[in-house]
C-alpha positions as a Python dict, from the first residue, in 0.01 Angstrom:
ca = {
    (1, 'X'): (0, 0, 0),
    (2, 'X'): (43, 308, -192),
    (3, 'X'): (-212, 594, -183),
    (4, 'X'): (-209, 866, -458),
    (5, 'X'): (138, 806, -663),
    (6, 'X'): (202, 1077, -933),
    (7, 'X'): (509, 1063, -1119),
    (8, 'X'): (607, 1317, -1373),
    (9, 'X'): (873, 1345, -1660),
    (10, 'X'): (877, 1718, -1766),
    (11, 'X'): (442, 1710, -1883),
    (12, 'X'): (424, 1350, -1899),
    (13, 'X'): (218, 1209, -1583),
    (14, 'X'): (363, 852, -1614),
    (15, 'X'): (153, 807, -1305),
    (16, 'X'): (-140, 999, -1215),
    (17, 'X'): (-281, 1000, -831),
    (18, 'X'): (-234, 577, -818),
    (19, 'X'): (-369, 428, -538),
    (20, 'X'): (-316, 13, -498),
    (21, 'X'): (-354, -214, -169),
    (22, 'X'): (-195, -559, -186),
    (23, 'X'): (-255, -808, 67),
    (24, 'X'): (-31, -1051, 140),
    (25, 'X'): (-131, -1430, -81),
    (26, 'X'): (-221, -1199, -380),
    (27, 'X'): (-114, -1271, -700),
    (28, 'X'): (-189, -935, -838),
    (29, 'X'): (-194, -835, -1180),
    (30, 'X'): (-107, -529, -1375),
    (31, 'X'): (-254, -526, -1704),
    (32, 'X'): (-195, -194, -1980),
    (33, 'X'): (-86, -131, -2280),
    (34, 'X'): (337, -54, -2315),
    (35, 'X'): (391, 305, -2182),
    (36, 'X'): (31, 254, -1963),
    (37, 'X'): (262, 297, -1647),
    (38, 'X'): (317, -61, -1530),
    (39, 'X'): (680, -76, -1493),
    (40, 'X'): (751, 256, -1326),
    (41, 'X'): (482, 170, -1088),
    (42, 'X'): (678, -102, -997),
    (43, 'X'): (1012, 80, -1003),
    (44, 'X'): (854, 262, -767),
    (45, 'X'): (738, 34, -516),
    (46, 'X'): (1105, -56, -555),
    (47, 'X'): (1251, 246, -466),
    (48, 'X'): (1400, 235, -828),
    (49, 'X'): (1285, 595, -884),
    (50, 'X'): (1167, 857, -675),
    (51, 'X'): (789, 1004, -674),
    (52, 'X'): (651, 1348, -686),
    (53, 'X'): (370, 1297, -454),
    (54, 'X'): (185, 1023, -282),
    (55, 'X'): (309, 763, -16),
    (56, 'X'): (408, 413, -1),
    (57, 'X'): (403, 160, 300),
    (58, 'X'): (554, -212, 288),
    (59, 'X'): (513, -488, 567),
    (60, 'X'): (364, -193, 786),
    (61, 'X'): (662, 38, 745),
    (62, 'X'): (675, 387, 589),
    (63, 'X'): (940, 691, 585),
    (64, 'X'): (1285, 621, 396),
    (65, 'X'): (1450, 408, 647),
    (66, 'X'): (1157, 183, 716),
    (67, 'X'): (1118, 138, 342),
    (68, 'X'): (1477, 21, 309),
    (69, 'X'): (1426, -203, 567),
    (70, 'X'): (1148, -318, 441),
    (71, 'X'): (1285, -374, 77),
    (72, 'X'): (1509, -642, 240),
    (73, 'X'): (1221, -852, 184),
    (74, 'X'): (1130, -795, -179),
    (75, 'X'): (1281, -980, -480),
    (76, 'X'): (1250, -797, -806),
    (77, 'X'): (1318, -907, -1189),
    (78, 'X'): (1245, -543, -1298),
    (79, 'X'): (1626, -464, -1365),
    (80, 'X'): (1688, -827, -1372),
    (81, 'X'): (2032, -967, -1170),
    (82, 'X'): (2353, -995, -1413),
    (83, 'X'): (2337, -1348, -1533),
    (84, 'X'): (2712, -1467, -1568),
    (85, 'X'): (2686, -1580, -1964),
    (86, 'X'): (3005, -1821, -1867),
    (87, 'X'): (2892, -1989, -1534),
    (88, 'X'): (2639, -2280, -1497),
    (89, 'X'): (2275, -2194, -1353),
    (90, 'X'): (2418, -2367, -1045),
    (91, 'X'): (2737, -2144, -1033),
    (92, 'X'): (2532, -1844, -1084),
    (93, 'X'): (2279, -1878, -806),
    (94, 'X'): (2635, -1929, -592),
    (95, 'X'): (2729, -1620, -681),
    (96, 'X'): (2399, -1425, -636),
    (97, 'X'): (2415, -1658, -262),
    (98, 'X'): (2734, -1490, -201),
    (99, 'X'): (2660, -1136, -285),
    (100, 'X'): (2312, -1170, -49),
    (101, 'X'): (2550, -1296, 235),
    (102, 'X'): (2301, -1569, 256),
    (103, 'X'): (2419, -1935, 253),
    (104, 'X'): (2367, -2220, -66),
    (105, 'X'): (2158, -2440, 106),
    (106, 'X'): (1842, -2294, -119),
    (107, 'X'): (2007, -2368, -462),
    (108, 'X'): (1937, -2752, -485),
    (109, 'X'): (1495, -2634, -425),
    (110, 'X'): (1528, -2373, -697),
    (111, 'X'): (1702, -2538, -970),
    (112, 'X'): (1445, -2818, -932),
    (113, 'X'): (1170, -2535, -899),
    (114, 'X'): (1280, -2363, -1229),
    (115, 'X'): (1348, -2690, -1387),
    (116, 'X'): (1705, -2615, -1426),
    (117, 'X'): (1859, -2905, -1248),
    (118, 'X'): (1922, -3112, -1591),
    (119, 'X'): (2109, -2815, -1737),
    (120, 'X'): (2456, -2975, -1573),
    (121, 'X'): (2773, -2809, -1725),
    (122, 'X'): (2573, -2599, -1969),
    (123, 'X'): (2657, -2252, -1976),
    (124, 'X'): (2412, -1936, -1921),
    (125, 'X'): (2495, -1813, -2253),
    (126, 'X'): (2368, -2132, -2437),
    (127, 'X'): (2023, -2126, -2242),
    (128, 'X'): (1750, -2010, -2440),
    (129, 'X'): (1505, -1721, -2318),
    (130, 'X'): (1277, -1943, -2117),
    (131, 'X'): (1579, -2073, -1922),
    (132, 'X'): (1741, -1710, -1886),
    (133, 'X'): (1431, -1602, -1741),
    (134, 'X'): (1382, -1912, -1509),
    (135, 'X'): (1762, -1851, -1392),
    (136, 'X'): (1689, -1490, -1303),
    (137, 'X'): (1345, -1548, -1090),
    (138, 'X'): (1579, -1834, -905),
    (139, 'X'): (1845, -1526, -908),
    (140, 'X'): (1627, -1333, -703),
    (141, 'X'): (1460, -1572, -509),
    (142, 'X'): (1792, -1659, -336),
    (143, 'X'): (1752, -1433, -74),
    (144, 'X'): (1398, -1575, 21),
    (145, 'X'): (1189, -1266, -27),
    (146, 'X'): (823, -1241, 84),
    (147, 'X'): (711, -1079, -156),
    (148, 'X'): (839, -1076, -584),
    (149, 'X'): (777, -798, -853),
    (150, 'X'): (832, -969, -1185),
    (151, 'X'): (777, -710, -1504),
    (152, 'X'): (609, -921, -1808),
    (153, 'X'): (785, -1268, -1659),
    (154, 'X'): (664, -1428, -2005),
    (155, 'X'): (762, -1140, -2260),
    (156, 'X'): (916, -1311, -2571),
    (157, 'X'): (840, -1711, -2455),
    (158, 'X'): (673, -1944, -2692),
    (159, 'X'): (408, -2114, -2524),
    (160, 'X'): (503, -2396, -2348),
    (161, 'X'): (803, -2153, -2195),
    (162, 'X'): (489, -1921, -2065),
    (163, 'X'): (274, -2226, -1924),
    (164, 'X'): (577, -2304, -1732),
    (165, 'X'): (634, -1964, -1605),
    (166, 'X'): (258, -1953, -1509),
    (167, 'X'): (283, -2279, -1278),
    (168, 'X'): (596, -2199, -1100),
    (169, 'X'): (456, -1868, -962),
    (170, 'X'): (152, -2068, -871),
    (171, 'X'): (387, -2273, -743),
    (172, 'X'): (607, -2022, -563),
    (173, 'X'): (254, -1874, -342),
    (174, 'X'): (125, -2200, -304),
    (175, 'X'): (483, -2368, -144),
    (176, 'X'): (644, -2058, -9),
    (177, 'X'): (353, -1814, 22),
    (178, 'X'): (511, -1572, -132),
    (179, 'X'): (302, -1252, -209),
    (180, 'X'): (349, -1150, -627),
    (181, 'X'): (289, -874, -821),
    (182, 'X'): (338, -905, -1207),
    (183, 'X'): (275, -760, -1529),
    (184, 'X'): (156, -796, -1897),
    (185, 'X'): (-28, -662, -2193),
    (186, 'X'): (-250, -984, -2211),
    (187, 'X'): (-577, -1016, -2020),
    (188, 'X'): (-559, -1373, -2142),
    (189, 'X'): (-206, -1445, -2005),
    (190, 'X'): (-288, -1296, -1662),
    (191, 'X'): (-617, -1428, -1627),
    (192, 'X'): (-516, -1784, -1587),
    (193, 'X'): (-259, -1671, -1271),
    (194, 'X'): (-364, -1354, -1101),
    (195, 'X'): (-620, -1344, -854),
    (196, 'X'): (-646, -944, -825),
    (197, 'X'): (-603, -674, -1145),
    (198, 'X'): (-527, -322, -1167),
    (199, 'X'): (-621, -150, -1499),
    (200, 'X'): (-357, 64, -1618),
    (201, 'X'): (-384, 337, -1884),
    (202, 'X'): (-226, 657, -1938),
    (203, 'X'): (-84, 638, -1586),
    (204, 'X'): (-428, 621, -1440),
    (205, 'X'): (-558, 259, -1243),
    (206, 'X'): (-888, 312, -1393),
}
């Protein structure tokens, strides 16, 4: 829940008095033109970047330490995970296992969710955008979050790539309700996943 964001940068109001509730089971969508205030909403919500005025609560909790807390359970592919260009999809979600202390036993569901289990030897630096961006929503999903901020999931994928995107978030609330809040600069696009919008523009949810 946040009530009444602002964010400034010197007279720019990237967000102006923002006010969102998100339930848990929403796929909600942000939809603006680039520079509406999308992504630093969600660096916000984040705790990417700090705000000039407003409050946040997640899973109940408010204040800095609750929010930490709280982040625990929040994937993000806003500043998306380092993929490893020399490793295998299967040796980087070890490594992203590793550094969230959490064991491997998840790897096996999300290669075959992201339909990266064919990709066998075949390095991250030969994958081709859909794949990178499949291997870094698998990245952060390692850690089993409850709820996922993905910023424009299907920038730059042909179509198929973005029909596939589409149905594993479906996918992703409908086996593992996880809560989702994305992004894009097509009504089209989100209408077909999101079940909630926000209107951005000029930092205002109009």
């Amino acid at each position: 829940k946040a009530t009444n964001i602002s964010k400034r940068y010197n007279k720019h109001k990237a967000l102006d008095k923002v006010s969102i509730e998100i339930k848990r089971g929403m796929i909600y969508g942000l939809i603006g033109e680039n520079g509406a205030g999308k992504s630093t909403f969600m660096r916000v919500i984040m705790g990417l970047i700090t705000i000039d005025e407003g409050d946040i609560e997640l899973f109940g909790e408010t204040g800095m330490k609750g929010l930490q807390h709280a982040r625990r359970k929040m994937g993000q592919s806003i500043e998306t995970p380092a993929l490893y260009p020399d490793l295998t999809a299967r040796e980087n979600l070890q490594v992203q296992a590793a550094n969230g202390g959490v064991s491997e036993r998840e790897i096996d569901y999300l290669l075959n969710l992201m339909n990266l289990k064919d990709t066998g030897k075949k390095k991250a630096k030969n994958f081709s955008l859909g794949m990178r961006q499949r291997l870094a929503i698998a990245s952060t999903l390692i850690t089993n979050p409850e709820f996922l901020i993905l910023d424009e999931p299907t920038n730059g994928l042909d179509p198929s790539g973005i029909v596939e995107m589409r149905e594993i978030i479906q996918r992703l609330v409908t086996e593992r309700g996880i809560t989702v809040l994305l992004s894009s600069h097509l009504l089209d696009e989100l209408s077909q996943v999101a079940t909630h919008y926000g209107f951005f523009h000029q930092g205002k949810l109009i």
